[in-house]
XYZ file of C-alpha atoms in Angstrom:
236
model
C -11.198 -25.833 7.888
C -10.604 -23.655 4.969
C -11.126 -19.959 5.616
C -14.439 -18.797 4.518
C -14.550 -15.971 1.892
C -16.170 -13.667 4.232
C -13.312 -14.261 7.046
C -10.986 -13.485 3.895
C -13.223 -10.206 2.967
C -13.212 -9.082 6.136
C -9.605 -9.595 7.081
C -8.609 -7.532 3.906
C -10.992 -4.859 4.790
C -9.983 -4.448 7.994
C -6.292 -4.707 7.355
C -6.625 -2.211 4.680
C -8.381 -0.148 7.186
C -5.698 0.167 9.380
C -2.899 0.689 7.098
C -4.765 3.946 5.787
C -5.475 4.833 9.238
C -2.453 4.683 10.964
C -0.001 5.377 7.753
C -1.956 8.288 6.723
C -2.588 9.170 9.809
C 1.113 9.569 10.988
C 1.088 11.928 7.991
C -1.514 14.012 9.216
C -1.710 13.901 12.310
C 2.070 13.251 13.310
C 4.100 13.779 10.886
C 4.342 17.732 10.286
C 4.288 19.285 13.860
C 7.660 21.173 13.555
C 10.249 19.829 16.053
C 7.701 17.742 17.853
C 6.606 15.816 14.752
C 7.799 12.274 13.769
C 8.995 13.618 10.463
C 9.451 11.682 7.280
C 11.600 8.772 9.082
C 8.699 8.236 11.411
C 5.923 8.181 8.953
C 7.893 5.563 6.769
C 8.054 3.496 9.761
C 4.095 3.779 10.220
C 3.037 2.376 7.384
C 5.926 -0.383 7.502
C 4.720 -1.245 11.062
C 1.321 -1.359 9.992
C 1.736 -4.106 7.580
C 3.991 -5.821 10.277
C 1.423 -5.762 12.683
C -1.628 -6.994 10.040
C 0.451 -9.273 8.722
C 0.555 -11.354 11.957
C -2.999 -10.128 12.892
C -4.444 -11.571 9.756
C -1.762 -13.183 7.623
C -3.353 -16.624 8.600
C -6.545 -15.769 7.456
C -6.134 -14.046 3.968
C -2.216 -13.796 3.603
C -2.471 -9.653 4.490
C -2.018 -8.552 1.088
C -3.926 -5.237 2.038
C -3.157 -4.094 -1.491
C -4.765 -4.314 -4.722
C -1.402 -4.633 -6.497
C -0.050 -7.432 -4.349
C -3.650 -9.585 -5.088
C -3.105 -8.636 -8.405
C 0.539 -9.608 -8.655
C -0.407 -13.239 -7.019
C -2.712 -14.242 -9.689
C 0.012 -13.160 -12.375
C 2.630 -15.284 -10.548
C -0.051 -18.540 -10.255
C -0.418 -18.236 -6.550
C -4.113 -16.631 -6.746
C -7.089 -17.393 -8.484
C -8.341 -14.237 -10.363
C -12.033 -14.623 -8.740
C -10.509 -14.461 -5.140
C -8.187 -11.624 -6.459
C -11.339 -10.071 -7.398
C -13.257 -9.871 -3.829
C -9.693 -8.934 -2.369
C -9.356 -5.909 -4.619
C -12.853 -4.951 -3.574
C -12.422 -5.195 0.268
C -9.325 -3.759 0.253
C -10.688 -0.186 -1.690
C -13.701 -0.066 0.639
C -11.109 -0.761 3.504
C -9.280 2.053 2.709
C -11.974 4.555 2.205
C -13.282 3.511 5.796
C -9.720 4.058 7.034
C -9.843 7.257 5.365
C -13.229 8.420 6.525
C -12.225 7.588 9.977
C -9.068 9.566 9.895
C -11.762 12.660 8.714
C -13.712 12.308 11.396
C -10.699 12.517 13.651
C -8.993 15.267 12.391
C -12.257 17.192 11.238
C -12.703 17.396 15.018
C -9.461 19.320 15.551
C -9.786 23.186 15.887
C -7.234 24.061 13.069
C -8.904 21.651 10.840
C -8.789 22.157 6.708
C -9.291 20.237 3.693
C -6.070 21.292 1.846
C -5.304 20.330 -1.573
C -4.388 16.432 -1.249
C -5.699 16.017 2.445
C -5.633 13.097 4.652
C -2.540 11.798 3.587
C -3.413 11.428 -0.353
C -0.322 10.841 -3.084
C 0.581 12.901 -5.649
C 3.393 14.804 -7.484
C 4.041 18.329 -9.167
C 3.690 21.778 -8.457
C 2.725 22.049 -4.667
C 2.849 18.598 -3.686
C 6.641 17.969 -1.416
C 9.314 17.557 -3.750
C 7.348 18.587 -6.825
C 8.519 15.956 -8.865
C 6.943 15.680 -12.458
C 4.294 13.319 -13.825
C 7.518 10.921 -14.999
C 9.303 10.626 -11.909
C 6.292 9.737 -10.350
C 4.814 7.253 -12.698
C 8.435 5.276 -12.304
C 9.047 6.058 -8.864
C 5.494 4.020 -8.266
C 6.274 1.208 -10.478
C 9.853 0.411 -9.704
C 9.282 0.755 -5.672
C 6.207 -1.857 -6.472
C 8.274 -4.247 -8.599
C 10.791 -4.469 -5.304
C 8.105 -4.472 -2.877
C 6.608 -7.277 -4.721
C 9.643 -9.401 -4.880
C 10.291 -8.989 -1.143
C 6.589 -10.387 -0.817
C 7.502 -13.179 -3.355
C 10.596 -14.247 -1.633
C 9.813 -13.574 1.596
C 6.588 -15.810 1.026
C 8.080 -18.198 -1.221
C 7.897 -22.399 0.456
C 11.607 -22.332 -0.375
C 12.292 -19.591 2.112
C 13.649 -21.395 5.334
C 12.996 -18.209 7.204
C 9.277 -17.623 6.243
C 8.198 -16.982 9.784
C 9.919 -13.816 9.604
C 7.937 -12.792 6.323
C 5.920 -9.919 7.885
C 8.905 -8.656 9.262
C 11.194 -8.562 6.004
C 7.914 -7.122 4.554
C 7.145 -4.331 6.272
C 10.684 -3.117 6.657
C 10.840 -2.914 2.826
C 8.039 -0.712 2.798
C 9.758 1.404 5.346
C 12.833 1.492 2.947
C 10.387 2.258 -0.101
C 9.062 5.519 2.099
C 12.373 6.669 2.947
C 13.454 6.819 -0.508
C 10.118 7.693 -2.088
C 8.060 10.189 0.293
C 9.475 13.438 -1.316
C 8.450 11.985 -4.847
C 4.735 10.978 -4.463
C 4.319 10.483 -0.322
C 4.569 6.693 -1.699
C 1.870 4.731 -2.631
C 2.877 1.290 -4.570
C -0.850 0.317 -3.622
C -3.825 1.521 -5.321
C -6.269 0.950 -2.089
C -3.799 3.045 0.072
C -4.224 5.967 -2.851
C -7.812 5.513 -3.608
C -9.106 5.722 0.002
C -7.977 9.157 0.785
C -8.528 10.582 -2.461
C -12.003 9.927 -2.568
C -12.787 11.826 0.292
C -9.985 14.651 -0.724
C -11.294 15.063 -3.765
C -9.752 17.711 -6.061
C -6.340 17.420 -7.174
C -5.684 14.015 -5.313
C -8.609 12.355 -6.853
C -7.619 13.700 -11.117
C -4.311 12.482 -9.900
C -5.428 9.027 -8.463
C -5.347 7.095 -11.935
C -1.062 6.898 -11.711
C -1.267 5.239 -8.419
C -3.581 2.705 -9.846
C -1.934 2.371 -13.130
C 2.071 2.468 -12.055
C 1.570 -0.017 -8.816
C -0.448 -2.611 -10.977
C 2.116 -2.287 -14.187
C 5.120 -2.986 -11.561
C 3.414 -5.530 -9.973
C 2.736 -7.554 -13.217
C 6.392 -7.331 -13.882
C 7.622 -8.482 -10.509
C 5.234 -11.325 -11.045
C 6.565 -11.808 -14.518
C 10.484 -11.933 -13.253
C 9.852 -13.886 -10.348
C 7.813 -16.643 -12.017
C 9.863 -17.143 -15.575
C 13.390 -16.417 -13.519
C 13.781 -15.992 -10.095
C 11.846 -18.621 -8.906
C 12.949 -21.323 -11.502
C 16.406 -20.823 -9.933
C 15.733 -20.611 -6.451
């Protein structure tokens, strides 16, 4: 029986909610507590493990995109219809906002809570943000990291891949790797929804910078899809 649009919408909504709540939550709640915090490595694994968990929870329902860049990349690669991707993207953005709202609800009840710039695990760059990398570095990093991330996804989910049962693990671990390298640059997005959710609630500089975390990942995803479809898939 074909999975209904509502089931797919719900799966993408919940999957993206979990990604933002757990990934950004690791940064906000557990990431910066001095010697008791999980640190950058822990945050990296929180994002990756969120993807692994959701891949096995909802992958059979929607494919577990939980990322507009992935859905758009699938359209370019010819694996998905644009009309289906459209409601995936809506579900992902709404799920990300809901995840950020839950994180805000939890964190705002902490006695030391303060809505600082780039609150709720928002992505950013420039003066005052982590490694203080400039706009060029941020854009290139997000585009290149998304390019790599999508290549892993295309390869891991290819019908020619005899290890397809481990696709969720491979994809999640690749996201861990990308975070280990890139957190100091932008906090790592590679996912427009993941950036939009916290930025909408944080406002200010986080919201003013969110354009880069929409444009760069989509650019990287499209380039990755083109390379996969025209070069790699034909030779695999």
